[in-house]
Amino acid sequence: MKKTLIAATFVASVYATTTNVSFQSQTQTATNPENEYGERITYESVIVDTTDFSVDKFWNKFRDATAAQNKTFSMDLQTSVLFKLTTQSTFTCEKAGLDAEGCSGQKPLFINKSVLSNTDLQVDADGNALPLGEYRIPFDKAANYTPTRNDAFYALDVYRDDVYYTDQGLAEDDPDPKNFFGRLLAFFKDYFSKETTVYTNGNDNPLLRQRYIANLTYGIQQSYKIPKNSAIDASLNAADASGAVSLLDYDSQAITEVNGCNGLILNYNPNSLPCKTIRFFGFSNFMPFIGDSQNDIVNIDTTSVLEDTETVLLTLASNLNNLKGSDSYVEQMRSRIDAVDDTTEQSIVKELFKPMINMMSGMYRFFFGSRSNVKTQKVYIDFDFDIPLPIQMNVVENGVVTSFANFDLKGIESVYGTEVQECRLYQSASGPMGAMFDMLFGVDKYTVRPNEPLHNDLREIYLGRTRKVLGDDPSINEHNLLNTRREEIQICAPFVGCYGTGEYKVYAQLTTDDWLDWCSRNKENGGKDGIFGRFIGAIIDLFTQPNTYEAQLDDLLNDEHYYVKDYKEQVHKGLILHLLQKDITAIEVGDVGTTTKIEIEAISKNATDKNAHPHGGGGSAMPSGTRN
Amino acid sequence: MRRASVAIVPLLIGIFLIFWVIWFLGEESDNTKIISKTVRLEDLHENIAMYAMKRKIELIRENNQKPPAQRLNQQDLESYVKQTVNQEVRAMMIKNGIDK
């Protein structure tokens, strides 16, 4: 008995238990590819199959060993689990470099349905048609949004359930805050006062909300997403009467000029006594190293929704393509900089490395000045990614979000343009005493604005008299490119009438644009050329004759002692996204930049009994059946 | 009968009870053990399915992050995923005492 017992316990089952896993994709995926938030849905099932699972029946060993009963219990078990995978993007605004206030998710992107069928948006920069599915869509101010616009995309503040989107933790009236900052805020409010003002997510600050854009990529922060077939209320975005879509639509910089005193080493504050003294007595005119320059302090204000959008897009795009073993996008851009020409190189460098270029140009200007006259610049960055940045926009039809448009970002175009707002200039008498003369007797100051009629005094400048046809008279010859008007000098005598003398007065005729152009070129007059540049410029002028319209105009107005007192210009920026539309099915589980949520839809089991049952023998427990 | 032979009855009853205990309760105890192990197996199956799904997504993501030259194509990726997951699952099951 004992021997048999021992032998019995050492009998192992002949078949080894093995477990296998296999995957199966499901047909439901094809019929239901996206959910109500535009997220990609896929179904997949996993089948876990254990064969020859065996359990020792211990007590059976004490029964008759020859009985036809199993000493082990054996079965196969197969479990099939159906998963529903919801894929959304992981990239959030914060990873792109904006702070939490900026990323409060208040501005999803919207386009009207008619945008996607607008052929004007399907051409490239040279006017040639783009391949099918590619668009170049400009970014327009939220204030310009109307349901009929078919030529731009917008980032809109919209109501949802009558509230703005808020960051959960900082909601003012949230009785049960869900994160640390929420609780901290609640504590402060309780302990100190309900009126405690805390800097929140810009909920109540329209300017701050104007600034930020979030949700550039699809997915994440689902509480900010807009479900399909929900109406949007865009009335928060104040309407703009002009309603024009222009590429140059965002005011991003305002350059203002302030009078100051530039020394060789020291710069005097314009409001300081030494500077006022210098200007009052006109020392600047005969002291070689003190300049009463008209342009010293340039204030550049770069806050704008546009800048944030560009920053976010560039950062996200570069993060996304930061593959292991290859260069990041920014690195690739560096090598591209070498290959492009001067203008664009300057711009790209300026955009990517803004603070550095400001410092560099400031130092450069101090010694050599700057003579740039560029008015419009176009910078474009074409991406060439294996893994493009995905962008999802809500498509609106009749005020309701009916679908979602998924795009790959192929490139960004930035258009810069300067537009003069105002130029104030004056004409001063010449010489060392000139400044004092101006002070004592006043100077005529003129303001020139675009779209305003020009002051009479500025319309014509008297060049001189000539007997000859213009071009032959050397005194007038130097202005041969300017528009001129000749007026014959007439002598009128009583009883005789007037008759021409054959001599002409010549006037140069100037338009508003001429003046404004001159302003923009000479807004830095005095300081513009720097210390050394001014001398060199003067020497060069001695030996050359200006041979362009602008140069002659500059010369003329210089001789006439016109100076720019104040100059205001606006730099507009426009953003165009080059997008390739793609179907939702192009987004797959496991794509870079996505997270997937896994949910179990159904579980089914299948068990196979592998025990030999003796006739009339007792049954053993057998699990089977399906379970949801 | 002798007085001592009265004791046989409880003795026989005792032996009978022992047989009954071994026969009946033993079988039930075996059944209980089988049930509990099987239920455990079912739970394990569900956990493994979840693990396999997550692992597959991870592997796909890792593959996508490789530079294009080293990336596997669809078919190779599937077989690679299957192979890797199966290896890991078998190791898990052996540790759990299911697989042998």
XYZ file of C-alpha atoms in Angstrom:
728
model
C 0.000 0.000 0.000
C 2.677 2.369 1.003
C 4.746 1.645 -2.043
C 1.771 2.103 -4.248
C 1.023 5.331 -2.487
C 4.470 6.638 -3.010
C 4.442 5.572 -6.588
C 1.106 7.195 -7.094
C 2.271 10.546 -5.891
C 5.130 10.520 -8.326
C 3.017 9.977 -11.342
C 3.061 13.260 -13.141
C 0.540 14.057 -15.807
C 1.635 13.086 -19.229
C 0.671 16.348 -20.842
C 2.287 19.636 -19.725
C 0.071 22.608 -19.091
C 0.735 25.403 -21.484
C -0.796 28.787 -21.859
C -0.887 30.659 -25.106
C -1.968 34.135 -25.940
C -3.139 35.303 -29.293
C -4.567 38.534 -30.664
C -7.410 39.073 -33.013
C -8.607 42.277 -34.525
C -12.299 42.769 -34.699
C -14.669 43.801 -37.402
C -16.391 46.289 -35.164
C -13.391 48.523 -35.691
C -14.404 49.227 -39.231
C -17.968 50.167 -38.456
C -17.335 52.417 -35.515
C -14.017 54.188 -35.887
C -14.560 57.245 -33.737
C -16.456 58.218 -30.673
C -18.416 61.356 -29.981
C -15.299 63.332 -29.169
C -13.548 62.441 -32.343
C -11.238 59.966 -30.677
C -10.203 56.860 -32.487
C -11.881 53.653 -31.385
C -10.505 50.229 -32.152
C -11.607 46.853 -30.978
C -9.288 44.010 -30.383
C -9.674 40.744 -28.614
C -7.135 38.749 -26.722
C -7.509 35.000 -26.424
C -5.766 33.262 -23.576
C -5.750 29.557 -23.960
C -4.586 27.173 -21.287
C -4.422 23.605 -22.357
C -4.158 20.599 -20.114
C -4.694 22.423 -16.927
C -4.536 19.759 -14.302
C -5.228 19.581 -10.607
C -4.158 16.653 -8.496
C -6.937 14.812 -6.779
C -5.262 13.970 -3.529
C -7.844 12.035 -1.725
C -8.593 9.936 -4.756
C -5.332 8.252 -4.202
C -6.686 6.487 -1.202
C -9.313 4.834 -3.230
C -8.907 1.783 -5.308
C -6.049 2.496 -7.636
C -7.457 0.460 -10.465
C -10.807 2.234 -10.493
C -11.389 4.079 -13.669
C -11.365 7.413 -12.026
C -9.076 10.242 -12.697
C -6.291 10.887 -10.318
C -6.039 14.284 -11.758
C -8.589 16.715 -12.950
C -7.780 18.001 -16.383
C -9.340 20.614 -18.575
C -8.679 23.248 -21.196
C -9.738 26.770 -20.512
C -9.939 29.437 -23.148
C -10.789 33.030 -22.280
C -11.511 35.563 -24.926
C -11.568 39.196 -23.841
C -12.843 41.918 -26.144
C -11.167 45.260 -25.556
C -12.268 48.667 -26.655
C -9.296 50.940 -27.226
C -9.771 54.675 -27.236
C -6.791 56.479 -28.691
C -6.037 60.072 -27.987
C -3.035 62.286 -28.033
C -0.724 62.715 -25.076
C 0.680 66.022 -26.054
C -0.691 68.745 -23.953
C -0.168 72.422 -24.130
C 2.025 72.310 -21.049
C 4.511 70.014 -22.627
C 4.810 72.555 -25.367
C 6.123 75.150 -22.981
C 3.145 77.287 -22.059
C 2.182 77.575 -18.436
C -0.894 76.183 -16.811
C -2.875 79.356 -17.214
C -2.179 79.288 -20.853
C -3.319 75.781 -21.150
C -6.618 76.003 -19.464
C -8.110 74.502 -22.546
C -10.465 77.262 -23.353
C -10.025 77.535 -27.035
C -10.538 74.579 -29.259
C -10.010 75.013 -32.959
C -12.940 75.469 -35.281
C -13.504 75.600 -38.992
C -16.700 75.983 -40.876
C -17.538 73.136 -43.165
C -17.266 75.327 -46.235
C -13.548 75.774 -45.588
C -12.807 72.236 -46.657
C -14.368 72.792 -50.057
C -12.805 76.177 -50.696
C -10.461 75.814 -53.639
C -8.664 79.037 -52.807
C -7.168 77.317 -49.823
C -5.872 74.427 -51.883
C -3.137 76.310 -53.696
C 0.461 76.678 -52.691
C 2.447 79.874 -52.303
C 3.093 80.159 -56.020
C -0.502 79.636 -56.969
C -0.179 76.066 -58.103
C -2.709 73.541 -56.967
C -1.777 71.431 -54.012
C -2.207 67.670 -53.984
C -5.605 66.437 -52.964
C -6.321 66.738 -49.289
C -3.765 69.469 -48.636
C -4.813 72.882 -47.484
C -3.172 76.111 -46.536
C -5.487 77.649 -44.018
C -4.882 81.051 -42.416
C -5.474 81.722 -38.785
C -7.953 84.484 -38.153
C -8.865 86.508 -35.130
C -11.579 85.007 -33.005
C -13.485 88.257 -33.245
C -13.938 87.762 -36.969
C -15.681 84.455 -36.705
C -19.022 84.108 -38.409
C -20.757 80.898 -39.407
C -20.291 81.740 -43.060
C -16.549 82.237 -43.141
C -14.914 79.784 -45.486
C -11.341 80.959 -45.463
C -9.769 80.604 -42.053
C -9.626 78.602 -38.887
C -10.320 80.022 -35.475
C -9.589 79.408 -31.857
C -12.827 80.252 -30.137
C -14.015 80.729 -26.636
C -17.208 78.792 -26.464
C -19.692 78.096 -23.812
C -20.359 74.591 -22.800
C -23.187 74.021 -20.391
C -23.267 77.772 -19.869
C -19.844 77.948 -18.359
C -16.400 78.476 -19.673
C -14.053 75.614 -19.610
C -12.186 75.720 -16.376
C -9.307 73.912 -14.943
C -10.877 71.638 -12.359
C -8.583 72.483 -9.518
C -8.967 76.202 -9.641
C -12.667 76.559 -10.156
C -13.851 79.299 -7.880
C -16.973 77.668 -6.621
C -15.837 74.126 -6.492
C -16.759 72.884 -3.026
C -14.628 69.820 -3.306
C -11.449 70.619 -5.144
C -9.807 67.720 -6.821
C -6.183 68.650 -6.741
C -3.623 70.194 -4.475
C -3.920 73.732 -5.723
C -7.632 73.623 -5.530
C -7.466 72.601 -1.940
C -4.882 75.195 -1.143
C -7.011 77.853 -2.677
C -10.046 76.670 -0.805
C -8.096 76.767 2.414
C -6.961 80.314 1.846
C -10.398 81.407 1.023
C -11.843 79.839 4.081
C -9.176 81.075 6.369
C -8.778 84.615 5.166
C -11.610 85.892 3.125
C -13.947 84.909 0.404
C -12.742 87.948 -1.498
C -9.232 86.695 -1.876
C -8.175 87.294 -5.413
C -6.118 84.538 -6.785
C -4.663 84.406 -10.188
C -6.671 81.685 -11.815
C -6.823 80.508 -15.335
C -7.879 83.761 -16.797
C -11.506 82.860 -16.562
C -12.556 86.345 -15.715
C -9.876 88.099 -17.609
C -10.843 88.468 -21.250
C -7.435 89.731 -22.250
C -5.770 86.740 -20.782
C -8.195 84.428 -22.445
C -7.496 86.195 -25.669
C -3.950 85.310 -25.352
C -3.880 81.623 -25.008
C -4.661 78.836 -27.276
C -4.831 75.269 -26.256
C -5.890 71.925 -27.574
C -3.924 72.120 -30.719
C -3.705 68.394 -30.860
C -6.614 66.071 -30.676
C -7.526 64.316 -27.530
C -6.611 64.767 -23.898
C -8.388 67.038 -21.496
C -11.655 65.562 -22.462
C -13.518 67.933 -20.231
C -12.589 70.620 -22.706
C -13.645 68.738 -25.758
C -16.856 69.402 -27.529
C -18.994 66.381 -28.253
C -20.439 65.851 -31.671
C -23.754 67.449 -32.471
C -23.477 70.014 -29.780
C -24.211 73.584 -30.646
C -21.540 76.156 -30.073
C -22.147 79.606 -28.788
C -19.414 81.806 -30.116
C -20.930 85.046 -28.926
C -18.119 85.519 -26.461
C -15.830 86.503 -29.249
C -16.603 90.148 -29.917
C -17.464 90.864 -33.479
C -15.188 92.964 -35.587
C -16.908 95.379 -37.894
C -14.424 95.104 -40.688
C -14.580 91.338 -40.740
C -11.813 91.122 -43.257
C -9.638 88.070 -43.235
C -6.184 89.219 -43.785
C -3.008 87.359 -43.514
C -1.670 90.216 -41.551
C -4.108 90.140 -38.808
C -2.486 89.954 -35.487
C -0.809 92.966 -34.030
C 2.160 91.533 -32.402
C 4.603 94.354 -32.120
C 4.426 98.046 -31.661
C 7.627 99.934 -32.149
C 7.725 103.270 -30.537
C 10.421 105.855 -30.675
C 11.606 107.940 -27.838
C 13.954 110.869 -28.074
C 17.138 110.327 -26.247
C 20.785 111.088 -26.079
C 23.341 108.621 -27.269
C 26.817 109.011 -26.046
C 29.797 106.990 -27.033
C 29.691 105.108 -23.811
C 26.780 106.474 -21.891
C 23.209 106.713 -22.953
C 21.256 109.412 -21.263
C 17.726 108.922 -20.247
C 15.599 111.232 -22.352
C 14.034 112.759 -19.301
C 17.256 113.460 -17.517
C 18.716 116.922 -17.112
C 21.928 116.329 -19.069
C 19.944 115.125 -22.023
C 17.559 118.026 -21.924
C 20.482 120.388 -21.666
C 22.159 118.824 -24.650
C 19.084 119.128 -26.715
C 18.219 122.595 -25.573
C 21.496 124.144 -26.430
C 21.982 122.115 -29.506
C 25.233 120.683 -28.349
C 24.535 117.673 -30.458
C 25.188 119.590 -33.571
C 28.783 120.332 -32.864
C 29.885 117.851 -30.300
C 31.170 114.871 -32.144
C 30.290 112.124 -29.777
C 26.986 113.183 -28.460
C 24.073 112.463 -30.651
C 20.622 113.839 -30.230
C 19.217 110.880 -31.899
C 15.636 110.476 -32.682
C 15.595 106.837 -31.990
C 17.057 105.197 -28.980
C 14.565 103.099 -27.219
C 12.568 100.577 -29.065
C 9.834 98.806 -27.220
C 8.756 95.581 -28.659
C 5.686 94.010 -27.234
C 5.363 90.482 -28.378
C 2.431 89.099 -26.494
C -0.041 87.654 -28.849
C -2.103 84.622 -29.454
C -0.258 84.174 -32.674
C 3.122 83.922 -31.046
C 1.867 81.400 -28.578
C 0.342 79.347 -31.326
C 3.552 79.324 -33.269
C 5.583 78.473 -30.216
C 3.310 75.623 -29.295
C 3.226 74.229 -32.798
C 6.962 74.361 -33.253
C 7.658 72.836 -29.888
C 5.116 70.090 -30.284
C 6.319 69.308 -33.751
C 9.904 69.107 -32.624
C 9.067 66.954 -29.629
C 7.069 64.623 -31.744
C 9.800 63.987 -34.162
C 12.425 63.575 -31.531
C 13.035 59.975 -32.313
C 15.633 57.932 -30.612
C 18.730 57.902 -32.691
C 17.866 60.831 -34.902
C 18.056 64.576 -34.661
C 15.272 66.554 -33.195
C 13.491 68.996 -35.409
C 15.308 71.941 -33.969
C 18.614 70.342 -34.777
C 17.500 69.735 -38.320
C 16.483 73.356 -38.571
C 19.951 74.461 -37.630
C 21.454 72.682 -40.549
C 18.800 74.076 -42.821
C 19.667 77.585 -41.815
C 22.960 77.305 -43.617
C 21.281 76.406 -46.836
C 18.880 79.281 -47.238
C 19.577 82.786 -48.355
C 20.184 85.796 -46.218
C 16.718 87.158 -45.712
C 15.069 83.991 -44.638
C 18.058 82.959 -42.639
C 17.799 86.079 -40.605
C 14.145 85.524 -40.006
C 14.351 81.902 -39.054
C 17.170 82.573 -36.713
C 15.307 85.509 -35.305
C 12.269 83.465 -34.625
C 13.905 80.476 -33.096
C 16.427 82.359 -31.073
C 14.682 85.596 -30.376
C 16.408 86.889 -27.245
C 19.820 86.277 -28.662
C 19.207 88.186 -31.821
C 17.923 91.174 -29.929
C 21.086 91.438 -27.981
C 23.201 90.894 -31.027
C 21.466 93.474 -33.141
C 21.600 95.990 -30.349
C 25.321 95.702 -30.065
C 25.743 95.657 -33.793
C 23.718 98.800 -34.133
C 25.793 100.641 -31.650
C 28.846 100.557 -33.843
C 27.646 100.211 -37.352
C 23.999 100.992 -37.425
C 21.507 99.195 -39.523
C 20.340 100.084 -42.926
C 17.690 97.479 -43.406
C 14.713 98.548 -45.365
C 12.794 95.336 -45.487
C 9.113 95.772 -45.151
C 7.650 92.364 -45.617
C 9.135 89.064 -44.796
C 7.796 85.671 -45.312
C 9.116 82.816 -43.306
C 8.020 79.329 -43.824
C 8.960 76.136 -42.165
C 8.137 72.977 -44.010
C 8.215 69.904 -41.933
C 9.434 66.696 -43.339
C 8.500 64.301 -40.661
C 7.995 60.620 -40.544
C 5.639 61.338 -37.711
C 3.699 64.504 -38.376
C 1.997 66.528 -35.698
C -1.682 65.730 -35.608
C -4.169 68.560 -35.336
C -7.855 68.137 -34.883
C -10.391 70.800 -35.612
C -14.075 70.864 -34.918
C -16.093 71.243 -38.093
C -19.058 73.502 -37.658
C -22.152 73.533 -39.790
C -25.047 75.814 -38.939
C -23.685 76.471 -35.511
C -23.367 72.828 -34.586
C -20.271 70.720 -34.440
C -21.081 67.966 -36.877
C -17.762 66.290 -37.353
C -14.076 66.476 -36.699
C -11.348 67.120 -39.192
C -8.025 65.453 -38.575
C -4.927 66.892 -40.151
C -1.232 66.305 -40.291
C 0.800 69.451 -39.971
C 3.064 69.781 -42.956
C 4.318 73.288 -42.530
C 3.893 76.677 -40.986
C 4.055 79.970 -42.806
C 4.490 83.261 -41.080
C 3.980 86.476 -42.894
C 5.283 89.672 -41.422
C 4.412 93.071 -42.634
C 5.110 96.495 -41.319
C 2.534 99.130 -41.567
C 3.171 102.691 -40.701
C 0.680 104.140 -38.337
C 1.954 107.595 -37.909
C 4.978 109.724 -38.519
C 5.592 113.041 -36.876
C 8.258 115.168 -38.426
C 9.491 118.687 -38.323
C 11.585 120.977 -40.343
C 14.307 122.765 -38.551
C 16.674 125.493 -39.450
C 20.222 124.419 -40.018
C 23.446 125.172 -38.236
C 24.607 125.167 -34.658
C 22.092 127.694 -33.679
C 19.384 125.691 -35.297
C 18.255 123.816 -32.263
C 18.021 126.897 -30.152
C 16.220 128.675 -32.893
C 13.757 125.854 -32.979
C 13.284 126.071 -29.276
C 12.768 129.765 -29.228
C 10.676 130.183 -32.268
C 9.033 126.872 -32.544
C 9.118 124.579 -35.436
C 6.461 123.425 -37.698
C 5.528 119.927 -36.814
C 3.664 117.768 -39.210
C 1.923 114.506 -38.760
C 1.640 112.142 -41.627
C -0.696 109.233 -41.519
C -1.662 106.803 -44.191
C -5.100 107.388 -45.661
C -5.099 110.968 -44.504
C -4.614 113.945 -46.775
C -1.137 115.364 -46.721
C -0.416 118.738 -45.194
C -0.086 121.418 -47.791
C 3.444 122.274 -46.821
C 4.538 118.737 -47.427
C 3.108 118.353 -50.867
C 5.742 120.140 -52.764
C 9.287 121.148 -52.206
C 10.804 123.922 -54.101
C 13.915 122.777 -55.876
C 14.994 125.873 -57.626
C 14.766 127.813 -60.833
C 16.026 126.741 -64.089
C 16.127 128.013 -67.563
C 16.746 124.682 -68.974
C 14.841 121.532 -69.286
C 15.074 119.493 -66.178
C 18.050 117.279 -66.346
C 20.379 119.813 -67.731
C 20.511 122.064 -64.782
C 23.079 120.661 -62.406
C 21.455 122.064 -59.334
C 18.296 120.241 -60.081
C 19.841 117.289 -61.794
C 20.571 115.476 -58.634
C 16.867 114.995 -58.115
C 16.183 113.685 -61.548
C 14.241 110.674 -60.379
C 11.712 112.581 -58.356
C 8.344 113.641 -59.588
C 8.493 117.241 -60.480
C 6.272 119.961 -61.653
C 7.432 122.912 -63.555
C 5.817 126.212 -63.339
C 6.793 128.916 -65.686
C 7.711 132.165 -64.095
C 5.542 134.821 -65.506
C 5.966 138.479 -65.342
C 2.781 140.332 -65.215
C 2.665 144.025 -66.033
C -0.339 146.260 -66.072
C -1.842 146.895 -69.467
C 0.442 144.295 -70.964
C -0.633 141.070 -69.420
C 1.468 138.173 -68.327
C 4.082 136.552 -70.371
C 6.481 133.776 -69.715
C 10.076 134.411 -69.089
C 11.391 131.084 -70.144
C 12.413 130.377 -66.645
C 10.775 127.744 -64.647
C 10.291 127.039 -61.027
C 10.646 123.405 -60.316
C 8.869 121.700 -57.497
C 9.307 118.173 -56.354
C 5.995 116.556 -55.653
C 5.679 114.207 -52.765
C 2.943 111.897 -51.733
C 1.955 110.486 -48.394
C 3.679 107.263 -49.248
C 6.877 109.074 -50.034
C 6.842 110.718 -46.676
C 6.010 107.532 -44.850
C 8.709 105.626 -46.639
C 11.165 108.302 -45.816
C 10.034 108.164 -42.216
C 10.605 104.484 -41.965
C 14.042 104.798 -43.466
C 14.996 107.768 -41.407
C 13.316 107.063 -38.173
C 16.707 106.383 -36.825
C 18.325 109.441 -38.262
C 21.089 110.669 -36.081
C 21.479 107.470 -34.148
C 20.859 105.179 -37.035
C 24.291 105.303 -38.448
C 26.035 104.847 -35.210
C 29.124 106.709 -34.327
C 31.426 105.585 -37.057
C 28.810 104.994 -39.668
C 27.852 108.607 -39.676
C 31.308 109.773 -40.660
C 31.749 107.084 -43.195
C 28.337 107.804 -44.599
C 29.170 111.441 -44.997
C 32.377 110.660 -46.817
C 30.684 108.224 -49.109
C 28.024 110.762 -49.913
C 30.639 113.191 -51.041
C 31.759 110.958 -53.800
C 28.656 109.279 -55.014
C 25.512 110.523 -56.537
C 22.439 108.847 -55.271
C 20.841 106.996 -58.076
C 17.684 105.571 -56.617
C 14.436 107.286 -55.972
C 14.705 106.653 -52.273
C 18.234 107.924 -52.059
C 17.403 111.101 -53.897
C 14.381 111.668 -51.756
C 16.433 111.140 -48.653
C 18.975 113.578 -49.905
C 16.431 116.193 -50.696
C 14.661 116.022 -47.395
C 17.941 115.963 -45.593
C 19.006 119.099 -47.303
C 15.752 120.659 -46.393
C 16.388 119.736 -42.783
C 13.455 117.547 -42.160
C 13.732 115.282 -39.177
C 11.622 112.517 -37.833
C 10.393 113.239 -34.397
C 8.187 110.319 -33.754
C 7.424 107.204 -35.643
C 4.901 104.540 -34.981
C 4.647 101.392 -36.889
C 2.813 98.214 -36.446
C 4.134 94.869 -37.336
C 1.494 92.473 -38.342
C 1.918 88.808 -38.348
C -0.087 86.227 -40.075
C -0.063 82.504 -39.614
C -0.930 79.972 -42.250
C -0.935 76.273 -41.553
C -0.154 73.852 -44.301
C -2.274 70.829 -43.496
C -2.925 67.444 -44.961
C -6.310 66.051 -44.160
C -6.449 62.470 -43.093
C -9.144 60.070 -42.137
C -9.634 59.079 -38.539
C -8.676 55.560 -39.495
C -5.159 56.724 -40.223
C -4.679 57.095 -36.520
C -3.572 53.841 -35.002
C -3.059 52.507 -31.556
C 0.509 53.015 -30.474
C 1.226 55.951 -32.761
C 3.812 58.246 -31.320
C 2.147 60.953 -29.360
C -0.956 59.001 -28.383
C -2.288 57.369 -25.291
C -4.766 54.595 -25.367
C -7.430 53.876 -22.867
C -8.294 50.217 -22.523
C -11.741 49.075 -21.552
C -13.112 45.561 -21.385
C -16.200 45.169 -23.470
C -16.934 41.481 -23.092
C -15.427 38.327 -21.700
C -16.279 34.843 -22.814
C -14.953 31.562 -21.628
C -14.857 28.156 -23.051
C -13.864 25.136 -21.056
C -13.228 21.661 -22.319
C -13.535 18.727 -20.041
C -10.741 16.282 -20.484
C -11.542 13.867 -17.760
C -12.632 10.349 -18.514
C -15.893 9.783 -16.680
C -16.690 6.283 -15.539
C -20.170 5.039 -16.228
C -22.387 6.375 -13.465
C -19.484 7.911 -11.643
C -19.729 11.049 -9.597
C -19.290 14.184 -11.473
C -16.803 16.834 -10.611
C -17.189 20.504 -10.675
C -16.771 22.042 -14.091
C -16.867 25.716 -14.733
C -18.243 26.848 -18.008
C -20.409 29.419 -19.641
C -20.080 32.997 -20.677
C -20.061 36.016 -18.555
C -20.356 39.588 -19.489
C -21.123 -12.737 24.051
C -18.228 -11.641 26.104
C -18.379 -8.185 27.571
C -15.374 -7.046 25.617
C -16.940 -7.769 22.249
C -19.456 -5.008 22.785
C -16.620 -2.637 21.913
C -16.494 -3.953 18.376
C -19.598 -2.046 17.412
C -18.217 1.424 17.983
C -14.960 0.256 16.510
C -16.645 -0.880 13.341
C -18.682 2.284 13.287
C -15.446 4.201 13.691
C -13.785 2.423 10.812
C -16.843 2.939 8.705
C -16.812 6.608 9.579
C -13.183 6.862 8.611
C -13.916 5.258 5.279
C -16.864 7.568 4.816
C -14.772 10.612 5.670
C -12.053 9.639 3.290
C -14.416 8.678 0.536
C -16.947 11.434 0.688
C -15.290 14.384 2.290
C -12.074 13.642 0.482
C -13.831 13.868 -2.796
C -15.548 17.044 -1.808
C -12.314 18.480 -0.614
C -10.783 17.601 -3.910
C -13.663 19.257 -5.659
C -13.307 22.352 -3.584
C -9.667 22.498 -4.419
C -10.422 22.065 -8.066
C -12.996 24.816 -7.984
C -10.738 27.235 -6.233
C -7.870 26.533 -8.579
C -10.069 26.881 -11.577
C -11.499 30.151 -10.409
C -7.989 31.336 -9.814
C -7.126 30.315 -13.322
C -10.027 32.305 -14.684
C -8.887 35.392 -12.821
C -5.397 34.884 -14.049
C -6.678 34.658 -17.571
C -8.375 38.001 -17.307
C -5.340 39.641 -15.818
C -3.136 38.159 -18.453
C -5.414 39.339 -21.189
C -5.216 42.870 -19.817
C -1.477 42.617 -19.480
C -1.116 41.272 -22.989
C -3.135 44.134 -24.426
C -1.091 46.761 -22.630
C 2.137 45.081 -23.542
C 1.194 44.916 -27.172
C 0.492 48.627 -27.250
C 3.781 49.312 -25.539
C 5.680 47.233 -28.036
C 3.985 48.921 -30.965
C 4.818 52.298 -29.515
C 8.437 51.369 -28.996
C 8.629 50.175 -32.533
C 7.196 53.443 -33.829
C 9.766 55.399 -31.945
C 12.656 53.722 -33.646
C 14.232 55.399 -36.627
C 12.652 54.230 -39.884
C 15.538 51.959 -40.770
C 15.095 49.837 -37.690
C 11.350 49.755 -37.588
C 9.609 46.432 -38.146
C 6.858 46.197 -40.689
C 3.330 45.151 -39.867
C 3.756 41.403 -40.181
C 7.106 41.163 -38.486
C 5.797 43.340 -35.735
C 2.818 41.108 -35.145
C 4.894 37.969 -34.878
C 7.411 39.745 -32.689
C 4.674 40.941 -30.376
C 3.115 37.528 -30.210
C 6.406 35.855 -29.482
C 7.399 38.322 -26.780
C 4.054 38.307 -25.061
C 3.823 34.550 -25.099
C 7.237 34.172 -23.579
C 6.374 36.548 -20.806
C 3.031 34.963 -20.165
C 4.514 31.501 -19.929
C 7.032 32.715 -17.410
C 4.228 34.248 -15.405
C 2.172 31.127 -15.506
C 5.042 28.956 -14.436
C 5.585 31.192 -11.469
C 1.935 30.922 -10.646
C 2.142 27.189 -10.681
C -0.210 26.716 -13.565
C 2.138 25.949 -16.372
C 4.669 23.252 -16.055
